[in-house]
PDB file of C-alpha atoms in Angstrom:
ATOM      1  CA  UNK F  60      -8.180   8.508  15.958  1.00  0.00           C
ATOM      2  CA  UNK F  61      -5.654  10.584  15.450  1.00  0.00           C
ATOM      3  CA  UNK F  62      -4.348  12.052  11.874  1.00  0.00           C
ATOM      4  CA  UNK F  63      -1.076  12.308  11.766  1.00  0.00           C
ATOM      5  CA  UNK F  64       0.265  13.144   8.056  1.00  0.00           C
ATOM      6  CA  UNK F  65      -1.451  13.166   4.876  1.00  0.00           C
ATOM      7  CA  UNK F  66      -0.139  12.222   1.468  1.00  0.00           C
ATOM      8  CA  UNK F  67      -1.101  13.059  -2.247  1.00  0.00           C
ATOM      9  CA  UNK F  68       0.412  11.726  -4.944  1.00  0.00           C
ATOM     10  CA  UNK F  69      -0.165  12.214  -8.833  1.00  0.00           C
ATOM     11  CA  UNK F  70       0.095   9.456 -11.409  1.00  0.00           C
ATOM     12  CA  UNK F  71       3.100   9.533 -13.918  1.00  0.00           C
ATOM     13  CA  UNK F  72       1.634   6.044 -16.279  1.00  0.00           C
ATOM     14  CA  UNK F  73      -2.051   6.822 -16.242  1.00  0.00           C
ATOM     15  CA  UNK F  74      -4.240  10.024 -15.725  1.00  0.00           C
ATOM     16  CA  UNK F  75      -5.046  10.099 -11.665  1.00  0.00           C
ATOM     17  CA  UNK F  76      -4.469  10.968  -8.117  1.00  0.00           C
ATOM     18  CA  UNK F  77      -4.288   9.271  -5.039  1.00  0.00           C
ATOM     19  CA  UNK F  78      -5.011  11.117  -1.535  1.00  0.00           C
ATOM     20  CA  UNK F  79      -3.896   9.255   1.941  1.00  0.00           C
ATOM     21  CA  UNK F  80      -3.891   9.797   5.580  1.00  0.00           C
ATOM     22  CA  UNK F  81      -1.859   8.329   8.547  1.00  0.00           C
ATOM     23  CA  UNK F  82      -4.024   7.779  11.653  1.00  0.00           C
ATOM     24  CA  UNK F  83      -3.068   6.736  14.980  1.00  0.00           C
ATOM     25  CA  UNK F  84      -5.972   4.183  16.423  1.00  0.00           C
ATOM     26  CA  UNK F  85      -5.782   3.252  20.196  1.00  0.00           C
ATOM     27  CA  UNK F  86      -4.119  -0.521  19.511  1.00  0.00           C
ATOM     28  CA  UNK F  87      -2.345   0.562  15.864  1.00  0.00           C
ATOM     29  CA  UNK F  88      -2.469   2.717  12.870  1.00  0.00           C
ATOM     30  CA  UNK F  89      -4.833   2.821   9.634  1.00  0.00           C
ATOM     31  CA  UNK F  90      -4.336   4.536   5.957  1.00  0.00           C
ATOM     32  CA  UNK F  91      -7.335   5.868   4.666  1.00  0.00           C
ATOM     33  CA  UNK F  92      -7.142   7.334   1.246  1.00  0.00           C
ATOM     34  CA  UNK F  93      -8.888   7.772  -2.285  1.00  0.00           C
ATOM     35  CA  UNK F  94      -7.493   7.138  -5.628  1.00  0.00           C
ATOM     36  CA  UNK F  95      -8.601   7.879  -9.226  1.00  0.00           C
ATOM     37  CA  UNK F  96      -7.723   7.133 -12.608  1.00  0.00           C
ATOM     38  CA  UNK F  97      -8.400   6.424 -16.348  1.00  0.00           C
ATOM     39  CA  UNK F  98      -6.529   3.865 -18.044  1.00  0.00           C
ATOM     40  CA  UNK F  99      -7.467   2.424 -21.390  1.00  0.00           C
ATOM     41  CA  UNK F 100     -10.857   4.734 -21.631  1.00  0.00           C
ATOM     42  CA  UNK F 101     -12.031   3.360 -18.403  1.00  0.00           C
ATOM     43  CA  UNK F 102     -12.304   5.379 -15.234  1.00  0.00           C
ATOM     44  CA  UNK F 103     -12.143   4.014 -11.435  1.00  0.00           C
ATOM     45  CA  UNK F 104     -12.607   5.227  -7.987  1.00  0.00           C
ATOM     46  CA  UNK F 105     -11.270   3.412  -5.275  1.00  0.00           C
ATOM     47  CA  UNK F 106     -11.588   4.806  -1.412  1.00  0.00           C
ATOM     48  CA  UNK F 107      -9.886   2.518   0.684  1.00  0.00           C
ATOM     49  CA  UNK F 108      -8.977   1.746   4.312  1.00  0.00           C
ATOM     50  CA  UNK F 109      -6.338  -0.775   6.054  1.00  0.00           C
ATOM     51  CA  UNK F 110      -5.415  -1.149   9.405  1.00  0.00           C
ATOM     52  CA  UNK F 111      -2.749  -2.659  11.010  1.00  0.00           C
ATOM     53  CA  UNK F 112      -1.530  -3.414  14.595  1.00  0.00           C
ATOM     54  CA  UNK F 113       1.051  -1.800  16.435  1.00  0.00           C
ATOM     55  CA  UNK F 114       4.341  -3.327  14.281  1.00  0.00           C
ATOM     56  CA  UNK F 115       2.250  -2.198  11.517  1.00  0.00           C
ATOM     57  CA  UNK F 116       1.162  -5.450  10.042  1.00  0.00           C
ATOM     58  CA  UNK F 117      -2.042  -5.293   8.414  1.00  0.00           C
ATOM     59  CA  UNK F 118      -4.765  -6.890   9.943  1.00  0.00           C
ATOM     60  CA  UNK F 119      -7.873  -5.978   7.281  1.00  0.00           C
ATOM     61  CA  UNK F 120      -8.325  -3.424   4.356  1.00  0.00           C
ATOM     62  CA  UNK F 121     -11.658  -2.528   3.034  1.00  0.00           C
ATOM     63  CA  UNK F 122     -12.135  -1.251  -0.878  1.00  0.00           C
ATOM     64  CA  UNK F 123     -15.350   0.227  -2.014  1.00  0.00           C
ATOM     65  CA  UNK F 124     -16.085   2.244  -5.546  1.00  0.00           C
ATOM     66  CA  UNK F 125     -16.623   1.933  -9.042  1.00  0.00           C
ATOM     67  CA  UNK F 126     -14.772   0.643 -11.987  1.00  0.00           C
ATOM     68  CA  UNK F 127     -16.437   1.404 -15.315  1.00  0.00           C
ATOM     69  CA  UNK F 128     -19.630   2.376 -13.692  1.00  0.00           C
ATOM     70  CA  UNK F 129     -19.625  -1.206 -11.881  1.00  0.00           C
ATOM     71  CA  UNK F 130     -19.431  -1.057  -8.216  1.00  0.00           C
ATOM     72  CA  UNK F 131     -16.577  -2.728  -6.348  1.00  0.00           C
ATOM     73  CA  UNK F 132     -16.725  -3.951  -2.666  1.00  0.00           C
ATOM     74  CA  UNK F 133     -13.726  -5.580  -1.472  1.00  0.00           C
ATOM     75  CA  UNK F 134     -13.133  -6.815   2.192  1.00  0.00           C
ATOM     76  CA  UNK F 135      -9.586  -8.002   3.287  1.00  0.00           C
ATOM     77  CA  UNK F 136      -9.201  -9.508   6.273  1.00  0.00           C
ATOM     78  CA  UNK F 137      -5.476 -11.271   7.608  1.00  0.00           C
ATOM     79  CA  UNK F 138      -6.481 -13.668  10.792  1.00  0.00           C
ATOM     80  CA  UNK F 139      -4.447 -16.374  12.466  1.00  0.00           C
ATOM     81  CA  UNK F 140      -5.565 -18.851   9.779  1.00  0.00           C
ATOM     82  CA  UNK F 141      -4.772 -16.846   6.985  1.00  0.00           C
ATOM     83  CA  UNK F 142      -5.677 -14.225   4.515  1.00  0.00           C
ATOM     84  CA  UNK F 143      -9.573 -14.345   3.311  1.00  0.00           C
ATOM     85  CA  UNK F 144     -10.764 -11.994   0.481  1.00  0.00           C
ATOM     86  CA  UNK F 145     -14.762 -11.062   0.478  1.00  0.00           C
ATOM     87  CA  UNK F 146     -14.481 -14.207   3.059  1.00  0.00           C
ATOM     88  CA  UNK F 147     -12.860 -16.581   0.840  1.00  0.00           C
ATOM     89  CA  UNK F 148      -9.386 -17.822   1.776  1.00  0.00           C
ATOM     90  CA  UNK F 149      -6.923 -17.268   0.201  1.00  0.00           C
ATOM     91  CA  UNK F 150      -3.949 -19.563  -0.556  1.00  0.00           C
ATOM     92  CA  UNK F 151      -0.390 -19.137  -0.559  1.00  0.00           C
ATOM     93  CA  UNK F 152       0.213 -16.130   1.359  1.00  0.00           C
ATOM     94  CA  UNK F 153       0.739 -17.780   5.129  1.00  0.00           C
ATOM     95  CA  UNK F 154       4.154 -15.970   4.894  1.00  0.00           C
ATOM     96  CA  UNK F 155       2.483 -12.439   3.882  1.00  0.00           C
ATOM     97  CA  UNK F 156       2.436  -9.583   6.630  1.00  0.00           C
ATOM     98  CA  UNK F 157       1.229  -6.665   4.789  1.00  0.00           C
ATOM     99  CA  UNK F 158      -1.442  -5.778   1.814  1.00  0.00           C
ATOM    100  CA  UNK F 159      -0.397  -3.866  -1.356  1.00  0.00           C
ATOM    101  CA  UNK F 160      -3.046  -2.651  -3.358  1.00  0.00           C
ATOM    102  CA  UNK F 161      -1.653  -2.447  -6.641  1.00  0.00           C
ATOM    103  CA  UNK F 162      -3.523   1.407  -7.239  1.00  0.00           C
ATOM    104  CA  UNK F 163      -1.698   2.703  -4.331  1.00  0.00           C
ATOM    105  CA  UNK F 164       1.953   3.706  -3.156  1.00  0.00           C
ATOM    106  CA  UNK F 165       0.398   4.294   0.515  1.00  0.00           C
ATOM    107  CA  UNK F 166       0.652   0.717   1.530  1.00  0.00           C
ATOM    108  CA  UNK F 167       4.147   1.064   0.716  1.00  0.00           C
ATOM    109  CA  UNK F 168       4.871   3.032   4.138  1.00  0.00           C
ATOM    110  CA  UNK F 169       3.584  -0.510   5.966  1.00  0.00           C
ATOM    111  CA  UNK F 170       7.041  -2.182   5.551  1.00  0.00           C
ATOM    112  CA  UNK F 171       8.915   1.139   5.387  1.00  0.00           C
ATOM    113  CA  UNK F 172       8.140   2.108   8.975  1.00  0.00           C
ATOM    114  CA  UNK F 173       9.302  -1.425  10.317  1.00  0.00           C
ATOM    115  CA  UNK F 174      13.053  -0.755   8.687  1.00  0.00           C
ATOM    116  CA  UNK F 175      15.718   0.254  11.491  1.00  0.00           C
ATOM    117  CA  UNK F 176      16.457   3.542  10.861  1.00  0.00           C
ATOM    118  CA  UNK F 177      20.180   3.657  11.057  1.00  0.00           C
ATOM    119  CA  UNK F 178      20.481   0.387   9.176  1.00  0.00           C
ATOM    120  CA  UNK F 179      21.067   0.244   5.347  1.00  0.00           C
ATOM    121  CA  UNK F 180      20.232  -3.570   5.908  1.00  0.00           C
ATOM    122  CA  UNK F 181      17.467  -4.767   3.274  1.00  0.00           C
ATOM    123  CA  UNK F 182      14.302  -6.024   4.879  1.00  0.00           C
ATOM    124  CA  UNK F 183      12.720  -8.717   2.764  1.00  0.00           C
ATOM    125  CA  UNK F 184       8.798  -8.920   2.872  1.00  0.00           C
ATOM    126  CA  UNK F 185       5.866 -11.172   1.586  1.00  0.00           C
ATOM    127  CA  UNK F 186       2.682  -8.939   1.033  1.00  0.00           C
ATOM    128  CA  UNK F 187      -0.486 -10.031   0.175  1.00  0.00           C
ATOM    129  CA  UNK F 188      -1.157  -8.414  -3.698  1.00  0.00           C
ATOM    130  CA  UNK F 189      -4.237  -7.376  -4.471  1.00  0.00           C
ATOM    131  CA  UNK F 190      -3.429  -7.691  -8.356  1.00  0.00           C
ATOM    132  CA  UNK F 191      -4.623  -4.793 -10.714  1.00  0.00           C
ATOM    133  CA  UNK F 192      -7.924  -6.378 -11.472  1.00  0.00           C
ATOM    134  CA  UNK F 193      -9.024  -6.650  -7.825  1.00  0.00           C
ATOM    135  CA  UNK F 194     -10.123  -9.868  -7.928  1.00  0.00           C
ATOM    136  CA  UNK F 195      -7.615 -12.033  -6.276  1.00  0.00           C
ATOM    137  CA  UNK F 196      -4.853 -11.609  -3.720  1.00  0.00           C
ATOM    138  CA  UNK F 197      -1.560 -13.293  -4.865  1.00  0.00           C
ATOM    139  CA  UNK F 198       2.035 -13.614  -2.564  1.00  0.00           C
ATOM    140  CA  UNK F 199       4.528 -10.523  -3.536  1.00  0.00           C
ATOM    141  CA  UNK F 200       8.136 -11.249  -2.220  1.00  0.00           C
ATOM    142  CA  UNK F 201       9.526  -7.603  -2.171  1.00  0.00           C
ATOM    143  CA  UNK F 202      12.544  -6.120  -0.865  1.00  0.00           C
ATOM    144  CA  UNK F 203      13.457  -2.706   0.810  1.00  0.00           C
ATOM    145  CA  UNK F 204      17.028  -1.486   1.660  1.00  0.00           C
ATOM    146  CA  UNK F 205      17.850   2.100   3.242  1.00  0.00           C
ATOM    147  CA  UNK F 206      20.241   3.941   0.738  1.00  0.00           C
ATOM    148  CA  UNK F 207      20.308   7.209   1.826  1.00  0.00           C
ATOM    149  CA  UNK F 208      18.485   9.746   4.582  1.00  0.00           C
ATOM    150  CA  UNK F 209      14.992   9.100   2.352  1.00  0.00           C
ATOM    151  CA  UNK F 210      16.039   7.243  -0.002  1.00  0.00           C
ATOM    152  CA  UNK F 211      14.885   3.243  -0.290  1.00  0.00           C
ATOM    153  CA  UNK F 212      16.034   0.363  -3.269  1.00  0.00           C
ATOM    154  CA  UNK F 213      12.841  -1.224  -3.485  1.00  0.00           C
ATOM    155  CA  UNK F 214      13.111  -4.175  -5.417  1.00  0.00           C
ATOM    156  CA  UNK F 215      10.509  -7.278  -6.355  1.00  0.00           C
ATOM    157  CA  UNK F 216      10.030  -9.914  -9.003  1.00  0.00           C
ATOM    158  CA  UNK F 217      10.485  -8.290 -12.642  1.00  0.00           C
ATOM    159  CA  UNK F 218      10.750  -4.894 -11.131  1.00  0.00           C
ATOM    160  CA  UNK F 219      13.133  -2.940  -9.296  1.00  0.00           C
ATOM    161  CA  UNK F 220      13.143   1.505  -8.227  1.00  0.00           C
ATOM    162  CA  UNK F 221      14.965   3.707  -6.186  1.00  0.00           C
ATOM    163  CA  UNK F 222      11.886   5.265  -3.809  1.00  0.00           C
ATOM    164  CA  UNK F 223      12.429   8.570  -2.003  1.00  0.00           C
ATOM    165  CA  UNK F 224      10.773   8.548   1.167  1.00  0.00           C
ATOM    166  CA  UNK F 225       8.772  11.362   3.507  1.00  0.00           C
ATOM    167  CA  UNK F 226      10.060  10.988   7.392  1.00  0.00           C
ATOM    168  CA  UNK F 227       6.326   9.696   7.895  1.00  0.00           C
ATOM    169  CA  UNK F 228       7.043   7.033   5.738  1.00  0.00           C
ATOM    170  CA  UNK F 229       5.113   7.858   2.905  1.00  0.00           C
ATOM    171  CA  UNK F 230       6.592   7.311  -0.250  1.00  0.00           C
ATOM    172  CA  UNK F 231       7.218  10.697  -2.328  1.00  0.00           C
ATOM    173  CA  UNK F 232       8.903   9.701  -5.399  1.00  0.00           C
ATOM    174  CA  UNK F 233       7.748   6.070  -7.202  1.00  0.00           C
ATOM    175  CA  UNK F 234      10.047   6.165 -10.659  1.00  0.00           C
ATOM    176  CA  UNK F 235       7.653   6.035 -13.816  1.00  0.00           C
ATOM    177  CA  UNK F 236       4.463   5.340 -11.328  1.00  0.00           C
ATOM    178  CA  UNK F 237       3.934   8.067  -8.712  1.00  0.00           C
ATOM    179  CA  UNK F 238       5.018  11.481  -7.377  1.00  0.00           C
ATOM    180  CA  UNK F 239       3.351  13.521  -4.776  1.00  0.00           C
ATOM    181  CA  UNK F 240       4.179  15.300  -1.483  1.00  0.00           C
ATOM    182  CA  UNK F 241       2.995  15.440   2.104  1.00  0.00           C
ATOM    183  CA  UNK F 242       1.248  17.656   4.413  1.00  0.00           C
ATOM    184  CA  UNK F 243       2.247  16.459   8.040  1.00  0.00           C
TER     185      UNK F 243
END
């Protein structure tokens, strides 16, 4: 495994940080990372890892911590028939080639780094949410369209942000939700 940039971001909504690192695996890449936070009085801490193949689609994501002093063990896992959570299937996300965890910009660079880099063309994506409670995975059309050198219009369902980007494609500037910087 090979490291190959690390991000570190600082929440603008909520008290917390979120730490991430690139890695290059022999047959694809994985984000491994730690995030923080207090929202509403109650504090969680999330690390996480997902890995994806080689045209970075995600192929499982593990979540482990606490959340209010409860611990939380979460196992993703995206297979030929589908998307299970903690083994259960999941329905509705056949279309879905990435995860976003909801606590995280990092899973933003998963779509990011399959956009054509001399084409302001908008990829459109299905990801597999992992919603704020961590309980349940729903389908998240979202939308990405190159609009400067690192610049991105990200855009899905009730929500829409201009995202500057890092070359590695980690996402530096997340209007109203994130900023941060990487080391690389």
């Amino acid at each position: 495994m090979t490291g190959l940039a690390m991000a570190n971001w600082r929440r603008l909504d909520h008290n917390g940080t979120d730490r991430c690192t690139l890695s290059r695996l022999d047959h694809g890449w994985m984000l491994s990372g730690q995030a923080k936070w207090l929202e509403k009085e109650i504090e969680t801490s999330l690390i996480y890892a997902v890995r994806c193949d080689e045209d970075w689609s995600t192929l499982s994501a593990d979540v482990v911590g606490s959340r209010a002093g409860e611990s939380i063990a979460i196992r993703i896992q995206r297979h030929a028939s589908g998307w299970f959570l903690n083994d259960k299937p999941q329905r509705a996300l056949d279309f879905a080639r990435d995860i976003d965890l909801s606590f995280t910009p990092a899973t933003n660079l998963l779509p990011l780094r399959r956009l054509s880099i001399d084409s302001p063309a908008p990829i459109n994506v299905s990801a597999a949410w992992l919603v704020p409670e961590l309980d349940e995975l729903k389908p998240l059309d979202q939308s990405y369209a190159r609009t400067g050198p690192e610049h991105f219009a990200y855009s899905s369902p009730g929500f829409a942000a201009e995202l500057k980007v890092h070359a590695s494609g980690f996402v530096l500037s997340y209007p109203g939700l994130w900023e941060g910087w990487v080391d690389a």
